[in-house]
Short mmCIF file of C-alpha atoms in Angstrom, two decimals:
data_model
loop_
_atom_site.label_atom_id
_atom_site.label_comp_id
_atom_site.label_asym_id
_atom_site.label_seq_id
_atom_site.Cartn_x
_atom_site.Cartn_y
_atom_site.Cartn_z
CA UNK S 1 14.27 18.10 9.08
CA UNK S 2 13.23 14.90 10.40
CA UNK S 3 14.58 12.79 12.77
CA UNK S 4 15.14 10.33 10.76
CA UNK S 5 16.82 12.20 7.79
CA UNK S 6 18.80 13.68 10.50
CA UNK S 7 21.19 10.25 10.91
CA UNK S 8 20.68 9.61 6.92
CA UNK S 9 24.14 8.10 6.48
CA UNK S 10 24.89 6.91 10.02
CA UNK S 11 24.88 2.72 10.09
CA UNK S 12 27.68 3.05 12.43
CA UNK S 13 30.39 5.11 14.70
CA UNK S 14 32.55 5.09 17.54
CA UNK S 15 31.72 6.91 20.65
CA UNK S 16 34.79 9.16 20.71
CA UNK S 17 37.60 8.26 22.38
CA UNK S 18 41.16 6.60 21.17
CA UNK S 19 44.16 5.43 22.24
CA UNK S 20 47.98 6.35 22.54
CA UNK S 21 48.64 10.45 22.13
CA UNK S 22 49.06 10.85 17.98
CA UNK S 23 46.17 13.23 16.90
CA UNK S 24 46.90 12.98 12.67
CA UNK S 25 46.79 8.65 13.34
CA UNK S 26 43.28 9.13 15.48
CA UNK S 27 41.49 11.44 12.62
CA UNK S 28 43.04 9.21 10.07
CA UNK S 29 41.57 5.77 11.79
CA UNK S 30 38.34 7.88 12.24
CA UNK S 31 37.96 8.80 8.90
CA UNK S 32 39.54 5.72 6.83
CA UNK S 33 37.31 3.46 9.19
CA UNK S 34 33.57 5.24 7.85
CA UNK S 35 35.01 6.40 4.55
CA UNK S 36 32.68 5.57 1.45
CA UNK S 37 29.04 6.15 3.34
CA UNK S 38 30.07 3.20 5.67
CA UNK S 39 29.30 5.36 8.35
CA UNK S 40 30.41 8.47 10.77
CA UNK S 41 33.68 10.00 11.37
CA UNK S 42 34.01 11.81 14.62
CA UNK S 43 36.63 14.22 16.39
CA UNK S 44 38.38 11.73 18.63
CA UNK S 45 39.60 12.46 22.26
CA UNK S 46 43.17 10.88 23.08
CA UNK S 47 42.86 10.89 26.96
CA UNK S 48 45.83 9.05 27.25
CA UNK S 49 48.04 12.58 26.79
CA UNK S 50 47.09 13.37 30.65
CA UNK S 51 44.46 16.06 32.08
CA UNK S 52 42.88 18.44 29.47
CA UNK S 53 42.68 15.50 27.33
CA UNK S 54 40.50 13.37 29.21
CA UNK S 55 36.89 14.21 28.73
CA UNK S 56 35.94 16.10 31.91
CA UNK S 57 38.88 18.63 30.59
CA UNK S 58 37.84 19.00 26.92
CA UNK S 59 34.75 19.91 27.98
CA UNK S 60 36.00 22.56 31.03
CA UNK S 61 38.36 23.46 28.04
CA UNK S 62 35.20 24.75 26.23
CA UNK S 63 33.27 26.89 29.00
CA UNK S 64 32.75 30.40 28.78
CA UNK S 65 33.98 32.71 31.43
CA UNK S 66 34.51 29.40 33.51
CA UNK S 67 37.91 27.90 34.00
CA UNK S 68 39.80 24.74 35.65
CA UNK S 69 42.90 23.63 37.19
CA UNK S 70 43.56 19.92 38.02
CA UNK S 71 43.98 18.81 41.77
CA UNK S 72 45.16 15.70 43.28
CA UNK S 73 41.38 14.70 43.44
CA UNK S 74 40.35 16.04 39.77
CA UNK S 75 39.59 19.15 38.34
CA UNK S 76 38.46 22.39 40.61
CA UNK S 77 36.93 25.39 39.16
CA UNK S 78 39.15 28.40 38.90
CA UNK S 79 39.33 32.35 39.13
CA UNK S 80 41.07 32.31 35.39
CA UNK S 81 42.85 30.34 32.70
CA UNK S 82 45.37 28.77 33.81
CA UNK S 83 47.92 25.68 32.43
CA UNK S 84 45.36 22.92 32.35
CA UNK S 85 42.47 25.25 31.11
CA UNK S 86 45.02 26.56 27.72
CA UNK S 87 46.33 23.06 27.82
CA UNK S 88 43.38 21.48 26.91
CA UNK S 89 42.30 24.39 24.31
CA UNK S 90 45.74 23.67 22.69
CA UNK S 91 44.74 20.26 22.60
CA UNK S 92 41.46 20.68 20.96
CA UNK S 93 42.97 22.99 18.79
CA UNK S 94 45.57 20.50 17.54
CA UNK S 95 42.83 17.52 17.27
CA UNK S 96 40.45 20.10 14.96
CA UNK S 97 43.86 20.81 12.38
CA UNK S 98 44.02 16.92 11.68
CA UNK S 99 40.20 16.28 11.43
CA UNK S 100 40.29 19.35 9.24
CA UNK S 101 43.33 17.69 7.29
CA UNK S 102 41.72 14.39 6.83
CA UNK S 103 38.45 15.33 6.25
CA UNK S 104 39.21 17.73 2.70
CA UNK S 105 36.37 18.06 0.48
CA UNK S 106 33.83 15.87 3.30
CA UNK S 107 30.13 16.14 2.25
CA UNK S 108 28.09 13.85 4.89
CA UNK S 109 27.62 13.54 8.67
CA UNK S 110 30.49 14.28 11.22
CA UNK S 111 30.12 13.65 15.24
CA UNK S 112 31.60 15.65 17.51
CA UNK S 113 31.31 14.89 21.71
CA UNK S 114 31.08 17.04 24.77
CA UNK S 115 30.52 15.74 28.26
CA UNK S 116 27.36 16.73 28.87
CA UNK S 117 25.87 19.14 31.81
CA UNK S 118 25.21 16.85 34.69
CA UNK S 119 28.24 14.50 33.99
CA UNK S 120 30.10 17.59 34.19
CA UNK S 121 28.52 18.97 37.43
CA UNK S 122 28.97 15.57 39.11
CA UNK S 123 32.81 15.75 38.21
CA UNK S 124 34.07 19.28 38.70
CA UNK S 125 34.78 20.42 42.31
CA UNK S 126 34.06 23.93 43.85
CA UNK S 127 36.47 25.42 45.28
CA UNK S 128 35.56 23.72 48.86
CA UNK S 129 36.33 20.51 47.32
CA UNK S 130 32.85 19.13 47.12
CA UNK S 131 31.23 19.03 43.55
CA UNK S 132 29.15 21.44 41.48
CA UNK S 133 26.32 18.83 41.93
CA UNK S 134 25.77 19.99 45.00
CA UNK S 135 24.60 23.60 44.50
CA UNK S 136 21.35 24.36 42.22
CA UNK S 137 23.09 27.91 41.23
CA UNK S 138 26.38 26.55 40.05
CA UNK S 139 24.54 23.97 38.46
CA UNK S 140 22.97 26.34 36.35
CA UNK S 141 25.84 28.01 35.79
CA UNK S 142 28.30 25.52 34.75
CA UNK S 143 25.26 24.95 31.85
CA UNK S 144 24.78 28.02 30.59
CA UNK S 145 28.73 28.42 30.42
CA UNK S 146 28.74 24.63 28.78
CA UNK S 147 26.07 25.93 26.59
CA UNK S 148 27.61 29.33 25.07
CA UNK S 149 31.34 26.91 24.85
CA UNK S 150 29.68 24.43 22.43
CA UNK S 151 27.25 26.92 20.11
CA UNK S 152 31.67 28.22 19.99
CA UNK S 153 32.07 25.13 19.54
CA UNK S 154 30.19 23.72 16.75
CA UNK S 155 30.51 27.40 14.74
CA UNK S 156 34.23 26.48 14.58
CA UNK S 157 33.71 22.69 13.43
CA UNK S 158 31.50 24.15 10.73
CA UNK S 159 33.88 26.84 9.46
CA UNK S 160 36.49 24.24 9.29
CA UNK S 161 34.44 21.19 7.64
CA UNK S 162 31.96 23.54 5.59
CA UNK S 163 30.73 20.48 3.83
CA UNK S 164 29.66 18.18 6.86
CA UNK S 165 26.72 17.56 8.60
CA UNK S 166 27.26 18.11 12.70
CA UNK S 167 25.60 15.58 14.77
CA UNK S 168 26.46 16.69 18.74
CA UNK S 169 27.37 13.62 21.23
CA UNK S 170 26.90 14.80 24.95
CA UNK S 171 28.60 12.20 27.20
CA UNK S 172 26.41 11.76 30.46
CA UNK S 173 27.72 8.81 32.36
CA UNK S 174 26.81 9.73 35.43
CA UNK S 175 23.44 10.48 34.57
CA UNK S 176 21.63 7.89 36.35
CA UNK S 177 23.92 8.38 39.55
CA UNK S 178 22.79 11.91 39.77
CA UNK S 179 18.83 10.85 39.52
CA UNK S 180 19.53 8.15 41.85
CA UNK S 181 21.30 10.00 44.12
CA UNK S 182 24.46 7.57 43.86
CA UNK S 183 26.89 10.06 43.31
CA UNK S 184 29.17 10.54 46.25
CA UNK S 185 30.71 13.42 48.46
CA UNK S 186 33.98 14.55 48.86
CA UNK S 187 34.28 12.86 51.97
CA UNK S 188 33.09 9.15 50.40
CA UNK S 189 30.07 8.66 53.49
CA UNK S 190 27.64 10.05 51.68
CA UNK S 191 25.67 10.82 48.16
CA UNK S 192 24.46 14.10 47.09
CA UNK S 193 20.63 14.56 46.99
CA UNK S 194 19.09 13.42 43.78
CA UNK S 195 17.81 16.15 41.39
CA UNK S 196 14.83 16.86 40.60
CA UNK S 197 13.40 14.90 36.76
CA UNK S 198 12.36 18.38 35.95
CA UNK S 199 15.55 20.12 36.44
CA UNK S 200 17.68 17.38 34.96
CA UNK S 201 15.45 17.00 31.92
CA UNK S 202 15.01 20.91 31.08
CA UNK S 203 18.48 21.43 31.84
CA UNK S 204 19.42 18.59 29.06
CA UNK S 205 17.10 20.48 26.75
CA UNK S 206 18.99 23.83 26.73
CA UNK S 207 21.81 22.56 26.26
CA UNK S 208 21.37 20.13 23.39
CA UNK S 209 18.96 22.93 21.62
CA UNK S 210 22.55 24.61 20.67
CA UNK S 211 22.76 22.03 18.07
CA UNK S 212 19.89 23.80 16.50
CA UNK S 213 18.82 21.75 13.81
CA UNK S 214 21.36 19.34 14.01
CA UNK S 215 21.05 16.02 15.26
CA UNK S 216 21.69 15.40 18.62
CA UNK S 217 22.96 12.00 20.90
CA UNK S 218 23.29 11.69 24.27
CA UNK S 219 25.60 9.06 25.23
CA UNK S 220 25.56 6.94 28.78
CA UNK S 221 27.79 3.53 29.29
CA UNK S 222 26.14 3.11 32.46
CA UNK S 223 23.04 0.84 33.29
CA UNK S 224 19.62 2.22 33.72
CA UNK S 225 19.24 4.43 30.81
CA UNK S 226 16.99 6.92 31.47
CA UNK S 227 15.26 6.67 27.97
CA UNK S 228 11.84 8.44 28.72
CA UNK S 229 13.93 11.65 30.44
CA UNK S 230 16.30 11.89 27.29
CA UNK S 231 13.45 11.62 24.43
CA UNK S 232 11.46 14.48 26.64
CA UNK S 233 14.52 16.61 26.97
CA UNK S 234 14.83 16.44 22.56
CA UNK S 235 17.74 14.60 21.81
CA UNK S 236 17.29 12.64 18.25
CA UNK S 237 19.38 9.80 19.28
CA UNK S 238 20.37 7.80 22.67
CA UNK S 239 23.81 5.49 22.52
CA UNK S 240 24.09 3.17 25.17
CA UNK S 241 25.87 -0.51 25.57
CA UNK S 242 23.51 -2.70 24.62
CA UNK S 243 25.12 -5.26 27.17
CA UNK S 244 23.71 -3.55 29.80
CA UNK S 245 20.18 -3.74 28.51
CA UNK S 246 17.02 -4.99 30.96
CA UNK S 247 13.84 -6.68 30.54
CA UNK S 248 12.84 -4.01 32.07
CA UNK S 249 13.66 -1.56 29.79
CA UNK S 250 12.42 -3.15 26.44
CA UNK S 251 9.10 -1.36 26.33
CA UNK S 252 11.13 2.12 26.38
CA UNK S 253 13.21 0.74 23.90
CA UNK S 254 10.48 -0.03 21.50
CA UNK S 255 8.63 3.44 22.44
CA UNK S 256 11.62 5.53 21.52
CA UNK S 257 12.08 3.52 18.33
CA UNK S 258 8.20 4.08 17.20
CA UNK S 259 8.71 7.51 18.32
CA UNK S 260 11.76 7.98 15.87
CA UNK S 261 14.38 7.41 18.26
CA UNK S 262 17.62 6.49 16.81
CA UNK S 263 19.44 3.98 18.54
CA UNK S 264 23.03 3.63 18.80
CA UNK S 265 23.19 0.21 20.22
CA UNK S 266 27.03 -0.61 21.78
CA UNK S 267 27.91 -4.19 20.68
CA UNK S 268 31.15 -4.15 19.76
CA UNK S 269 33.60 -4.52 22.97
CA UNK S 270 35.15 -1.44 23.93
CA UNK S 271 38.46 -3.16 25.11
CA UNK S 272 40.74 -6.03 23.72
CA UNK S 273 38.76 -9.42 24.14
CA UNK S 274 40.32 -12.16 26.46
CA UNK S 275 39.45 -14.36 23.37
CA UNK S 276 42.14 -12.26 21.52
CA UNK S 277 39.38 -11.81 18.19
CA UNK S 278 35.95 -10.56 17.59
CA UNK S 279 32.84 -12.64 16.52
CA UNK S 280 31.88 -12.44 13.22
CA UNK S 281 29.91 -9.07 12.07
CA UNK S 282 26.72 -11.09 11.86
CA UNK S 283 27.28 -12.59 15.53
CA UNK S 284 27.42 -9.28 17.21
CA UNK S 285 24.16 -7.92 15.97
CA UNK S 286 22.59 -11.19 16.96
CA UNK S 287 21.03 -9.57 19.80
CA UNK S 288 19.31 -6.59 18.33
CA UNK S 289 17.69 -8.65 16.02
CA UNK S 290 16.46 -10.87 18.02
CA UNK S 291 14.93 -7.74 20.44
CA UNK S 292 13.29 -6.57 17.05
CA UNK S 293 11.36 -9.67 17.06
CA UNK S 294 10.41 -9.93 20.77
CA UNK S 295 9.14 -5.86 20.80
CA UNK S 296 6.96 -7.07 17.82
CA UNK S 297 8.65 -4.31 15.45
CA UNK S 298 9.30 -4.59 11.68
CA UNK S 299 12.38 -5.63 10.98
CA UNK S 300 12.91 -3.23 7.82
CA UNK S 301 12.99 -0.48 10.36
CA UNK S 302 15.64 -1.53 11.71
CA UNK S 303 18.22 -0.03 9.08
CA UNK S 304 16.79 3.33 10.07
CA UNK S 305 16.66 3.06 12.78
CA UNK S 306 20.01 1.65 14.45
CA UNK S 307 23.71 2.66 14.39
CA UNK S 308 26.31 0.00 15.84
CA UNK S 309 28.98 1.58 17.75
CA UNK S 310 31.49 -0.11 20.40
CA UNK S 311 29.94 -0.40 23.78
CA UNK S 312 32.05 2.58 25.02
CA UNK S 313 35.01 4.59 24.54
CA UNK S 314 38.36 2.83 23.12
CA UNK S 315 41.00 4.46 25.02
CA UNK S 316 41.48 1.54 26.93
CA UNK S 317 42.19 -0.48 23.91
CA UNK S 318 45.30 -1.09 21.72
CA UNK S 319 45.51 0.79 18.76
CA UNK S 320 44.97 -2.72 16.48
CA UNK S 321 42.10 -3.55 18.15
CA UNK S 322 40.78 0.04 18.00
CA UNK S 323 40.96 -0.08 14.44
CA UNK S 324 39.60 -3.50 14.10
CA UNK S 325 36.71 -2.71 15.91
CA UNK S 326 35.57 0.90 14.32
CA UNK S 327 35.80 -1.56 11.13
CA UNK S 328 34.00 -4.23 12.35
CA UNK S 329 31.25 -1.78 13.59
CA UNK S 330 31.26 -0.87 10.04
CA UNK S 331 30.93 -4.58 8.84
CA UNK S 332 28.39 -5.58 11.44
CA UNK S 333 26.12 -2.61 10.49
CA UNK S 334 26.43 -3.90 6.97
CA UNK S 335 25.36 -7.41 8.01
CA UNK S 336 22.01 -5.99 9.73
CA UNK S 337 20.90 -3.94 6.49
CA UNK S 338 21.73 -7.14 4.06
CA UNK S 339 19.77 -9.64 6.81
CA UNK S 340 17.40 -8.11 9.20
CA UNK S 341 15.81 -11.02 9.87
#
């Protein structure tokens, strides 16, 4: 299957989180916003519920033979299951019954998010305290463990939603800091060493070939993209806020979309405007056509090669504006195929 084919139905999404604590409104939102090929429902996270619903501890939630407990400072790895490991499971659980619920009879693509492995390293503490980051071996073990939790993972989405097409989200936010060695200590007066491209990028690779031949996105809010690293490590799809974009980076840009990159360009605010509204759909995708034109590139690919998502999560939002904007993501996607130019 191409890459292409791959995000067939997939002019827009969100990137995964919601607000307040109700799973069966989230799943409904998710689904009535993308209904009728409009474009893709996902399995929200409600962070706002407390730890185990945040995205650090869905993800420790899905390890294998790996476990975590929340401390003052964030979550610590631990000898078993305990409270905040099953709490977050239960959580999961109860997310899954309402996508199930909502989702009846589904035939089409369906994202589902995990933070990914170096997010996750850079965020979980050893039991000293200072983060996985910082040892090579538990590095490799937190992956394989991440790994094994989401091939669990995905098997259960699929028995569930039979009919849909997976496409896997890994959230790496903290990417960049850990090739830029920006990611700091326990103590706060330093930054852990940077890894090494190679590690970083073949460490990516394991873990998003679990998706097997699904479609795969990795997801960063952060600036500097690494776009070269993630295309080499085989994910299908990069989603990034488009705000953040460089001069700089517009060649990579326009190599990963001749490569057959998709691009899930973030230009819908991720939080309630000071202005109180949102621009019209055609004024928000303003920008991406006019970077089609200045990298040169056809604008009929564009269609095919674009989703419009917000810029980030929406947990920080109100739950009108969350639902405006998953629609308007839907509207401004619409705008773009009716007038690429």
């Amino acid at each position: 299957m191409s890459e292409k084919s791959k995000f067939s139905g997939c002019p827009a999404t969100g990137i995964g989180s919601m607000p307040g604590g109700d799973a069966r409104e989230a799943a409904k939102t998710v689904t009535g916003s993308f209904g009728d090929g409009q474009g893709v429902p996902y399995l929200a996270e409600l962070p706002a519920r407390g730890p185990g619903a945040d995205m650090i501890g869905r993800s420790i939630g899905l390890l294998v033979e790996m476990y975590g407990h929340v401390e003052p400072s964030g979550w610590r790895i631990s000898d078993r299951p305990g409270r905040d490991t099953r709490r977050a499971r239960s959580w999961l659980g109860e997310d899954l019954d309402a996508l199930e619920e909502f989702t009846q009879g589904y035939e089409g693509p369906l994202k589902v998010q995990a933070v990914g492995p170096w997010t996750l390293a850079a965020a979980l503490e050893r039991r000293g305290g200072e983060a996985v980051l910082g040892d090579p071996g538990a590095c490799r073990d937190l992956a394989g463990s991440l790994a094994e939790g989401l091939r669990n993972h995905l098997a259960e989405v699929r028995r569930r939603m039979p009919g849909a097409r997976v496409i896997l989200q890994l959230d790496e936010p903290s990417l960049t800091g850990v090739l830029l060695e920006r990611i700091r200590t326990a103590s706060g007066y330093r930054t852990y060493r940077a890894v090494d491209r190679q590690v970083v990028e073949d460490t990516l690779r394991d873990v998003l070939a679990v998706a097997g031949d699904a479609a795969t996105v990795v997801h960063t809010c952060a600036p500097d993209v690494p776009f070269a690293l993630l295309r080499r490590a085989g994910t299908d799809g990069i989603s990034f806020d488009f705000s953040l974009l460089t001069e700089r980076e517009e060649e990579a840009i326009g190599e990963a979309v001749e490569g057959g990159t998709q691009l899930f360009l973030g230009v819908v605010p991720g939080t309630d405007p000071a202005s109180g509204g949102l621009s019209d759909p055609g004024g928000s995708v303003m920008g991406v056509r006019t970077l089609w034109r200045r990298l040169g590139l056809n604008p009929g690919t564009l269609t095919e090669s674009v989703a419009i998502t917000p810029s980030c999560g929406l947990a920080g939002a109100s739950p009108a504006y969350a639902r405006a904007a998953l629609a308007h993501c839907a509207r401004a996607a619409k705008s773009l195929a009716d007038n690429p130019e």
